[in-house]
Short mmCIF file of C-alpha atoms in Angstrom, two decimals:
data_model
loop_
_atom_site.label_atom_id
_atom_site.label_comp_id
_atom_site.label_asym_id
_atom_site.label_seq_id
_atom_site.Cartn_x
_atom_site.Cartn_y
_atom_site.Cartn_z
CA MET A 1 0.00 0.00 0.00
CA GLU A 2 1.25 3.48 -0.81
CA ASP A 3 2.55 5.48 2.13
CA ASP A 4 0.05 8.29 1.58
CA ALA A 5 -2.92 6.11 0.60
CA PRO A 6 -6.17 6.93 2.46
CA VAL A 7 -7.84 4.49 4.85
CA ILE A 8 -11.63 4.45 4.58
CA TYR A 9 -14.13 3.26 7.19
CA GLY A 10 -17.91 3.10 6.71
CA LEU A 11 -20.13 3.57 9.78
CA GLU A 12 -23.35 2.35 8.06
CA PHE A 13 -25.09 5.30 9.72
CA GLN A 14 -25.39 8.95 8.85
CA ALA A 15 -22.98 11.09 10.88
CA ARG A 16 -21.67 14.62 11.20
CA ALA A 17 -19.95 14.73 14.64
CA LEU A 18 -16.21 14.03 14.77
CA THR A 19 -13.44 14.71 17.28
CA SER A 20 -9.93 13.54 18.04
CA GLN A 21 -9.03 12.22 21.48
CA THR A 22 -7.19 15.11 23.09
CA ALA A 23 -6.08 13.70 26.47
CA GLU A 24 -2.39 12.78 26.46
CA SER A 25 -1.94 9.49 24.65
CA ASP A 26 0.22 7.86 21.99
CA ALA A 27 -2.83 6.22 20.41
CA ILE A 28 -4.36 7.67 17.25
CA ARG A 29 -8.04 7.78 18.15
CA PHE A 30 -11.08 9.50 16.66
CA LEU A 31 -14.62 9.58 18.03
CA VAL A 32 -17.64 9.72 15.72
CA GLY A 33 -21.28 10.32 16.69
CA THR A 34 -24.13 9.01 14.52
CA GLN A 35 -27.50 10.41 13.50
CA SER A 36 -30.39 7.98 13.16
CA LEU A 37 -34.11 8.38 13.84
CA LYS A 38 -34.77 4.67 13.36
CA PHE A 39 -32.02 3.00 15.41
CA ASP A 40 -30.19 3.71 18.65
CA ASN A 41 -27.48 6.24 18.04
CA GLN A 42 -23.87 5.32 18.63
CA ILE A 43 -20.39 6.57 19.41
CA HIS A 44 -17.83 4.85 17.18
CA ILE A 45 -14.36 4.77 18.74
CA ILE A 46 -11.86 4.51 15.89
CA ASP A 47 -8.29 3.52 16.72
CA PHE A 48 -5.75 3.61 13.91
CA ASP A 49 -2.57 1.53 13.73
CA ASP A 50 -0.40 3.72 11.53
CA GLU A 51 2.36 1.13 11.05
CA ASN A 52 0.02 -1.53 9.68
CA ASN A 53 -2.67 0.74 8.23
CA ILE A 54 -5.36 -1.01 10.27
CA ILE A 55 -8.50 0.46 11.84
CA SER A 56 -9.98 -1.03 15.03
CA LYS A 57 -13.39 0.09 16.18
CA SER A 58 -15.61 -0.09 19.23
CA VAL A 59 -19.26 0.91 19.35
CA LEU A 60 -20.96 2.44 22.38
CA LEU A 61 -24.69 3.16 22.52
CA HIS A 62 -25.84 6.78 22.82
CA GLN A 63 -29.54 6.18 23.37
CA ALA A 64 -30.23 9.79 24.30
CA GLY A 65 -30.64 10.82 20.64
CA GLU A 66 -29.03 12.02 17.41
CA ILE A 67 -25.54 13.43 17.94
CA TRP A 68 -24.86 16.87 16.47
CA HIS A 69 -21.59 17.67 18.21
CA ILE A 70 -18.98 15.64 20.07
CA SER A 71 -15.92 16.74 22.02
CA ALA A 72 -13.31 14.90 24.10
CA SER A 73 -12.06 15.90 27.54
CA PRO A 74 -8.49 17.23 27.45
CA ALA A 75 -7.72 15.55 30.79
CA ASP A 76 -9.46 12.15 30.78
CA LYS A 77 -9.36 9.77 27.82
CA ALA A 78 -12.63 8.15 28.90
CA VAL A 79 -14.72 11.33 29.18
CA LEU A 80 -16.52 13.09 26.34
CA SER A 81 -19.40 15.47 25.74
CA THR A 82 -22.20 15.43 23.18
CA CYS A 83 -24.93 17.72 21.96
CA TYR A 84 -27.92 15.69 20.82
CA ASN A 85 -31.55 15.81 19.81
CA LYS A 86 -33.75 14.05 22.32
CA ASN A 87 -35.14 10.81 20.93
CA ALA A 88 -38.66 10.45 19.54
CA THR A 89 -40.23 9.18 22.79
CA GLN A 90 -38.74 12.01 24.79
CA LEU A 91 -39.77 14.53 22.14
CA LEU A 92 -43.36 13.30 22.18
CA SER A 93 -43.63 13.88 25.93
CA ILE A 94 -42.14 17.34 25.48
CA PHE A 95 -44.61 18.17 22.69
CA VAL A 96 -47.53 17.12 24.89
CA ALA A 97 -46.23 19.14 27.81
CA THR A 98 -45.42 22.28 25.86
CA SER A 99 -47.86 22.06 22.92
CA GLU A 100 -44.94 22.95 20.69
CA SER A 101 -43.51 20.91 17.82
CA ARG A 102 -39.85 21.76 18.08
CA VAL A 103 -36.67 19.80 18.35
CA VAL A 104 -34.93 19.98 21.72
CA THR A 105 -31.13 19.80 21.67
CA CYS A 106 -29.30 19.05 24.91
CA GLY A 107 -25.74 18.77 26.18
CA ALA A 108 -24.28 16.08 28.44
CA VAL A 109 -20.99 14.63 29.70
CA TRP A 110 -20.37 10.87 29.44
CA ARG A 111 -17.83 8.22 30.43
CA MET A 112 -16.74 5.21 28.38
CA PRO A 113 -16.49 1.76 29.98
CA PRO A 114 -13.01 1.22 31.52
CA GLU A 115 -11.92 -1.37 28.95
CA TRP A 116 -12.37 1.18 26.14
CA GLU A 117 -9.98 3.77 27.57
CA SER A 118 -6.69 2.19 26.55
CA GLY A 119 -7.54 1.08 23.04
CA SER A 120 -7.36 -2.58 24.10
CA HIS A 121 -10.86 -3.34 22.86
CA GLU A 122 -11.94 -6.06 20.47
CA SER A 123 -11.17 -6.25 16.77
CA PRO A 124 -13.71 -4.86 14.29
CA ASP A 125 -14.71 -8.37 13.29
CA ASP A 126 -15.62 -9.43 16.82
CA PRO A 127 -19.36 -10.20 16.76
CA HIS A 128 -19.86 -9.50 20.46
CA ASN A 129 -18.53 -5.97 20.07
CA SER A 130 -20.55 -5.24 16.93
CA HIS A 131 -23.91 -6.69 17.99
CA ASN A 132 -23.87 -6.16 21.75
CA PRO A 133 -22.47 -2.68 22.25
CA GLN A 134 -22.31 -1.25 25.76
CA ASN A 135 -23.89 1.96 26.93
CA LEU A 136 -22.07 5.15 27.77
CA GLU A 137 -22.29 6.14 31.42
CA LEU A 138 -24.06 9.47 31.86
CA LEU A 139 -22.02 11.67 34.19
CA CYS A 140 -24.13 14.82 34.10
CA HIS A 141 -26.52 16.85 32.00
CA LEU A 142 -25.59 20.40 31.05
CA ASP A 143 -29.11 21.59 31.69
CA ASN A 144 -29.61 24.40 29.22
CA SER A 145 -33.40 24.12 29.11
CA ALA A 146 -33.83 27.66 30.42
CA HIS A 147 -31.45 29.03 27.80
CA GLY A 148 -32.41 27.23 24.57
CA ASN A 149 -30.99 24.51 22.36
CA ALA A 150 -27.35 23.52 22.79
CA SER A 151 -25.25 23.62 19.62
CA SER A 152 -21.82 22.73 21.02
CA VAL A 153 -19.86 21.99 24.17
CA LEU A 154 -16.29 23.32 24.38
CA TRP A 155 -13.70 22.03 26.85
CA GLU A 156 -11.11 24.39 28.30
CA PRO A 157 -7.97 23.85 26.17
CA MET A 158 -5.20 22.04 28.05
CA GLY A 159 -7.38 22.23 31.17
CA ASP A 160 -8.00 19.71 33.93
CA GLY A 161 -11.41 18.76 32.56
CA THR A 162 -13.41 20.76 35.08
CA ARG A 163 -14.53 23.67 32.89
CA VAL A 164 -16.69 23.62 29.77
CA ILE A 165 -18.67 26.16 27.79
CA SER A 166 -21.98 25.30 26.17
CA LEU A 167 -23.49 27.45 23.43
CA ALA A 168 -27.29 27.41 23.66
CA ASP A 169 -29.22 29.63 21.25
CA ASN A 170 -27.97 33.14 22.14
CA HIS A 171 -26.30 32.17 25.43
CA ALA A 172 -22.70 31.16 26.20
CA LEU A 173 -22.72 29.28 29.51
CA LEU A 174 -19.52 28.63 31.48
CA TRP A 175 -19.85 25.47 33.59
CA ASP A 176 -17.79 24.22 36.50
CA LEU A 177 -17.65 20.42 36.70
CA THR A 178 -16.78 18.45 39.81
CA GLU A 179 -13.59 16.39 39.61
CA SER A 180 -15.67 13.30 38.81
CA SER A 181 -17.69 15.29 36.21
CA THR A 182 -20.91 14.10 37.88
CA GLN A 183 -22.19 17.59 38.69
CA ALA A 184 -22.20 20.79 36.64
CA THR A 185 -23.05 24.30 37.77
CA ILE A 186 -23.16 27.50 35.74
CA SER A 187 -20.50 29.89 37.02
CA SER A 188 -21.12 32.72 34.53
CA SER A 189 -22.80 33.45 31.21
CA ALA A 190 -22.92 35.85 28.30
CA THR A 191 -25.90 36.72 26.13
CA LEU A 192 -25.94 37.69 22.47
CA GLU A 193 -28.14 40.77 22.21
CA GLY A 194 -29.63 42.49 19.20
CA LYS A 195 -32.56 42.49 16.82
CA GLY A 196 -34.16 39.24 15.68
CA GLN A 197 -33.62 35.71 16.95
CA LEU A 198 -29.85 35.63 17.36
CA LYS A 199 -28.20 32.22 17.74
CA PHE A 200 -24.63 31.06 18.09
CA THR A 201 -23.73 28.70 15.24
CA SER A 202 -20.26 27.74 16.46
CA GLY A 203 -17.53 28.69 18.88
CA LYS A 204 -13.94 28.01 19.90
CA TRP A 205 -12.27 28.36 23.29
CA GLY A 206 -8.95 30.12 22.70
CA PRO A 207 -5.74 28.39 23.87
CA HIS A 208 -3.92 31.69 24.42
CA HIS A 209 -4.16 34.46 27.05
CA ASN A 210 -4.40 31.83 29.82
CA CYS A 211 -7.52 30.46 28.12
CA THR A 212 -9.54 33.57 28.98
CA GLN A 213 -10.96 34.21 25.50
CA LEU A 214 -13.79 32.70 23.48
CA ALA A 215 -14.61 33.25 19.80
CA THR A 216 -18.16 32.71 18.55
CA ALA A 217 -20.02 32.90 15.27
CA ASN A 218 -23.59 33.97 14.71
CA ASP A 219 -25.09 34.59 11.30
CA THR A 220 -22.32 36.42 9.35
CA ALA A 221 -20.52 37.85 12.41
CA ILE A 222 -17.59 36.70 14.53
CA ARG A 223 -17.30 37.89 18.13
CA GLY A 224 -14.62 37.66 20.79
CA TRP A 225 -15.41 37.38 24.50
CA ASP A 226 -13.36 37.85 27.67
CA LEU A 227 -14.35 34.94 29.91
CA ARG A 228 -13.24 36.74 33.06
CA THR A 229 -15.97 39.34 32.62
CA MET A 230 -18.12 37.53 30.01
CA SER A 231 -18.04 40.73 27.97
CA GLN A 232 -17.55 41.22 24.23
CA ILE A 233 -14.07 42.39 23.24
CA TYR A 234 -14.38 42.53 19.44
CA CYS A 235 -16.94 41.98 16.71
CA ILE A 236 -16.23 41.32 13.03
CA GLU A 237 -19.50 42.30 11.36
CA ASN A 238 -20.11 40.63 7.98
CA ALA A 239 -17.01 38.47 8.38
CA HIS A 240 -18.52 36.28 5.64
CA GLY A 241 -21.10 37.01 2.98
CA GLN A 242 -23.29 34.22 4.34
CA LEU A 243 -23.54 32.12 7.52
CA VAL A 244 -20.27 31.47 9.40
CA ARG A 245 -19.99 27.72 10.00
CA ASP A 246 -16.78 27.17 11.95
CA LEU A 247 -13.82 28.83 13.68
CA ASP A 248 -10.36 27.78 14.83
CA PHE A 249 -7.50 29.53 16.61
CA ASN A 250 -3.96 29.40 15.31
CA PRO A 251 -2.17 27.34 18.03
CA ASN A 252 1.09 29.31 17.67
CA LYS A 253 -0.03 32.89 16.94
CA GLN A 254 -2.22 34.26 19.69
CA TYR A 255 -4.20 36.81 17.68
CA TYR A 256 -4.85 34.72 14.57
CA LEU A 257 -8.18 33.06 13.85
CA ALA A 258 -9.56 31.09 10.89
CA SER A 259 -13.20 31.06 9.81
CA CYS A 260 -15.30 29.43 7.10
CA GLY A 261 -18.83 29.73 5.87
CA ASP A 262 -21.62 29.37 3.35
CA ASP A 263 -19.98 31.88 1.00
CA CYS A 264 -17.51 29.07 0.08
CA LYS A 265 -14.65 31.04 1.64
CA VAL A 266 -12.03 30.41 4.29
CA LYS A 267 -10.70 33.55 5.94
CA PHE A 268 -7.80 34.27 8.27
CA TRP A 269 -8.03 37.12 10.75
CA ASP A 270 -5.75 39.09 13.04
CA VAL A 271 -8.27 40.12 15.70
CA ARG A 272 -6.24 43.24 16.49
CA ASN A 273 -7.23 44.57 13.05
CA ILE A 274 -10.69 43.34 12.17
CA ASN A 275 -11.36 45.63 9.20
CA GLU A 276 -10.34 42.98 6.70
CA PRO A 277 -8.95 39.44 6.72
CA VAL A 278 -5.23 38.80 6.50
CA LYS A 279 -5.90 36.16 3.84
CA SER A 280 -8.90 34.67 2.08
CA LEU A 281 -9.28 31.38 0.22
CA GLU A 282 -12.03 30.43 -2.20
CA GLU A 283 -11.13 26.91 -3.29
CA HIS A 284 -14.38 25.16 -2.37
CA SER A 285 -17.46 25.29 -4.59
CA HIS A 286 -20.09 24.97 -1.83
CA TRP A 287 -20.54 25.67 1.88
CA VAL A 288 -17.42 25.17 4.00
CA TRP A 289 -18.43 23.40 7.22
CA SER A 290 -15.14 22.85 9.01
CA VAL A 291 -11.70 24.47 9.33
CA ARG A 292 -8.79 23.19 11.45
CA TYR A 293 -5.24 24.35 12.06
CA ASN A 294 -2.61 21.66 12.55
CA HIS A 295 -1.76 21.55 16.27
CA SER A 296 2.02 21.65 15.69
CA HIS A 297 2.64 23.13 12.23
CA ASP A 298 0.21 26.02 11.89
CA GLN A 299 0.86 26.53 8.18
CA LEU A 300 -1.16 23.33 7.56
CA VAL A 301 -4.89 24.08 7.40
CA LEU A 302 -7.68 21.57 6.68
CA THR A 303 -11.14 22.42 5.35
CA GLY A 304 -14.19 20.28 4.61
CA SER A 305 -17.16 21.26 2.47
CA SER A 306 -20.54 20.31 1.04
CA ASP A 307 -18.74 19.98 -2.29
CA SER A 308 -17.62 16.57 -0.87
CA ARG A 309 -13.97 17.62 -0.86
CA VAL A 310 -11.31 18.04 1.79
CA ILE A 311 -8.57 20.56 1.02
CA LEU A 312 -5.18 20.75 2.71
CA SER A 313 -3.64 24.20 2.37
CA ASN A 314 -0.14 25.44 3.15
CA MET A 315 -0.68 28.94 4.60
CA VAL A 316 2.97 29.42 5.35
CA SER A 317 3.12 33.21 4.76
CA ILE A 318 0.87 33.87 7.77
CA SER A 319 2.23 31.04 9.90
CA SER A 320 4.60 31.21 12.85
CA GLU A 321 7.44 30.01 10.58
CA PRO A 322 7.14 31.92 7.29
CA PHE A 323 10.78 31.19 6.45
CA GLY A 324 10.58 27.47 7.17
CA HIS A 325 11.76 25.28 10.01
CA LEU A 326 15.22 24.08 11.01
CA VAL A 327 15.05 20.39 11.84
CA ASP A 328 15.57 18.97 15.28
CA ASP A 329 16.71 15.36 15.45
CA ASP A 330 13.74 14.51 17.66
CA ASP A 331 11.35 15.53 14.86
CA LEU A 332 12.57 12.72 12.61
CA SER A 333 11.18 9.21 12.67
CA ASP A 334 13.49 6.22 12.87
CA GLY A 335 15.13 5.51 9.55
CA GLU A 336 14.63 9.01 8.16
CA ASP A 337 17.79 10.70 6.92
CA ASN A 338 18.73 14.01 8.47
CA HIS A 339 19.57 15.94 5.31
CA GLN A 340 20.05 19.67 5.80
CA TYR A 341 18.81 21.71 2.89
CA ASP A 342 19.59 25.34 2.27
CA LYS A 343 16.63 27.52 3.08
CA SER A 344 15.68 30.58 1.13
CA LYS A 345 15.55 33.74 3.19
CA GLU A 346 12.38 34.79 1.37
CA PRO A 347 8.99 33.89 2.88
CA LEU A 348 7.62 30.69 1.40
CA GLN A 349 4.58 30.81 -0.86
CA ASP A 350 1.06 29.78 0.16
CA SER A 351 -0.38 26.91 -1.84
CA ILE A 352 -3.01 24.22 -2.02
CA ILE A 353 -1.17 21.05 -1.08
CA SER A 354 -3.81 18.52 -1.98
CA THR A 355 -7.51 18.06 -2.65
CA TYR A 356 -8.99 14.82 -1.32
CA GLU A 357 -12.01 13.38 -3.10
CA GLU A 358 -12.70 10.09 -1.33
CA HIS A 359 -16.07 11.34 -0.10
CA GLU A 360 -19.35 11.20 -2.04
CA ASP A 361 -21.44 13.31 0.35
CA SER A 362 -21.09 16.59 2.25
CA VAL A 363 -17.99 16.68 4.47
CA TYR A 364 -19.19 18.07 7.78
CA ALA A 365 -16.05 17.66 9.89
CA VAL A 366 -12.27 17.48 9.59
CA GLU A 367 -9.91 16.84 12.53
CA TRP A 368 -6.17 16.47 13.01
CA SER A 369 -4.96 13.59 15.15
CA SER A 370 -3.78 14.77 18.56
CA ALA A 371 -1.18 11.97 18.67
CA ASP A 372 0.31 12.28 15.16
CA PRO A 373 0.64 15.76 13.59
CA TRP A 374 0.85 14.29 10.07
CA LEU A 375 -2.46 12.42 10.15
CA PHE A 376 -6.05 13.65 9.87
CA ALA A 377 -9.61 12.38 9.50
CA SER A 378 -12.66 13.64 7.63
CA LEU A 379 -16.31 12.64 7.99
CA SER A 380 -19.11 12.90 5.45
CA TYR A 381 -22.83 12.70 6.14
CA ASP A 382 -23.16 9.22 4.62
CA GLY A 383 -21.02 7.89 7.48
CA ARG A 384 -17.74 7.60 5.60
CA LEU A 385 -14.68 8.32 7.72
CA VAL A 386 -11.45 8.81 5.76
CA ILE A 387 -8.02 8.87 7.41
CA ASN A 388 -5.30 10.59 5.38
CA ARG A 389 -1.69 11.65 5.86
CA VAL A 390 0.12 14.82 4.96
CA PRO A 391 2.12 13.98 1.79
CA ARG A 392 5.52 12.65 2.78
CA ALA A 393 7.37 15.09 0.53
CA LEU A 394 5.74 18.04 2.30
CA LYS A 395 6.44 16.54 5.72
CA TYR A 396 10.14 16.37 4.85
CA HIS A 397 10.08 19.88 3.40
CA ILE A 398 8.62 21.24 6.66
CA LEU A 399 10.99 19.30 8.89
CA LEU A 400 14.18 19.54 6.86
#
């Protein structure tokens, strides 16, 4: 098999929620949440053996409802959060009680069974694992019923797993969790105010400034918040021509933020100067649902779109290393030669590295592996998960 060949896994369910395990681990693990009105919904735990190009999976039941967002605790490999639509039976009781026909979306924190934490679960062909999946353990609800429908739950970056933010309609709620994550209390909140029915569509907890900043999107605007005072610190009106779908912070440059939206564009911002983006890309032909910076090499940016494509871009001119990187021996894998190449003193040029077309449906999520900076996953609505690698030639160019 070619070194850069993709690995494809079919969930057999529709899905749009994807995350990488973020707690410290050497294992390459992705979590996927399904969407089904007919069957019990599931969390698929996907472990990838990079040396042998083999996927192992476990399935856990998520009987609470369809999963719209999933996120992993940065401190505990077994803990995760979901935003989900309540299942049909629960919805019926709500309709009767409220006389309203509306979908209710909730947030909750869960724990995996102990044997699933280490990646020592059964092989994908094991019939017991496939046909008798275990349930997730509910740790606590993030009860946002007084504030509206939850769209996402954000864990404090590099935190101890005791603080999360939930976005519910026009409210950003900061929760304190007990050490066991079995109780959650709202410590502070911010409200989006203005004309019409304003709703947060996405958000990102910033890793810089001691994790005191939050970026959110609503309609075509991007806003920054100071979590110490829960007050707005900047607003980029009309950041996109249509709905903003996703945001991500540059991990190495504290004021830089990426955004994407229904105008088919990906934009890069310096929030100290919000009048215009630093850069703008228009490589997709339909809505762009997801944008992610590489955790280690911030010139590498992934995007996923309803045009069924994943694009890997090299945004080196606005990265933390516009002149390239001098190799450290520890960066090289065993067997790789340490050749030192002469570097140009001119900034390197931005480029599209590769366009990936293994999907046949809208790509709703892209994620970098937290364990391997050269590996990433993408998820399309038909339940196809594709694991790809940064092209080896580019990897060497960045490292050498």
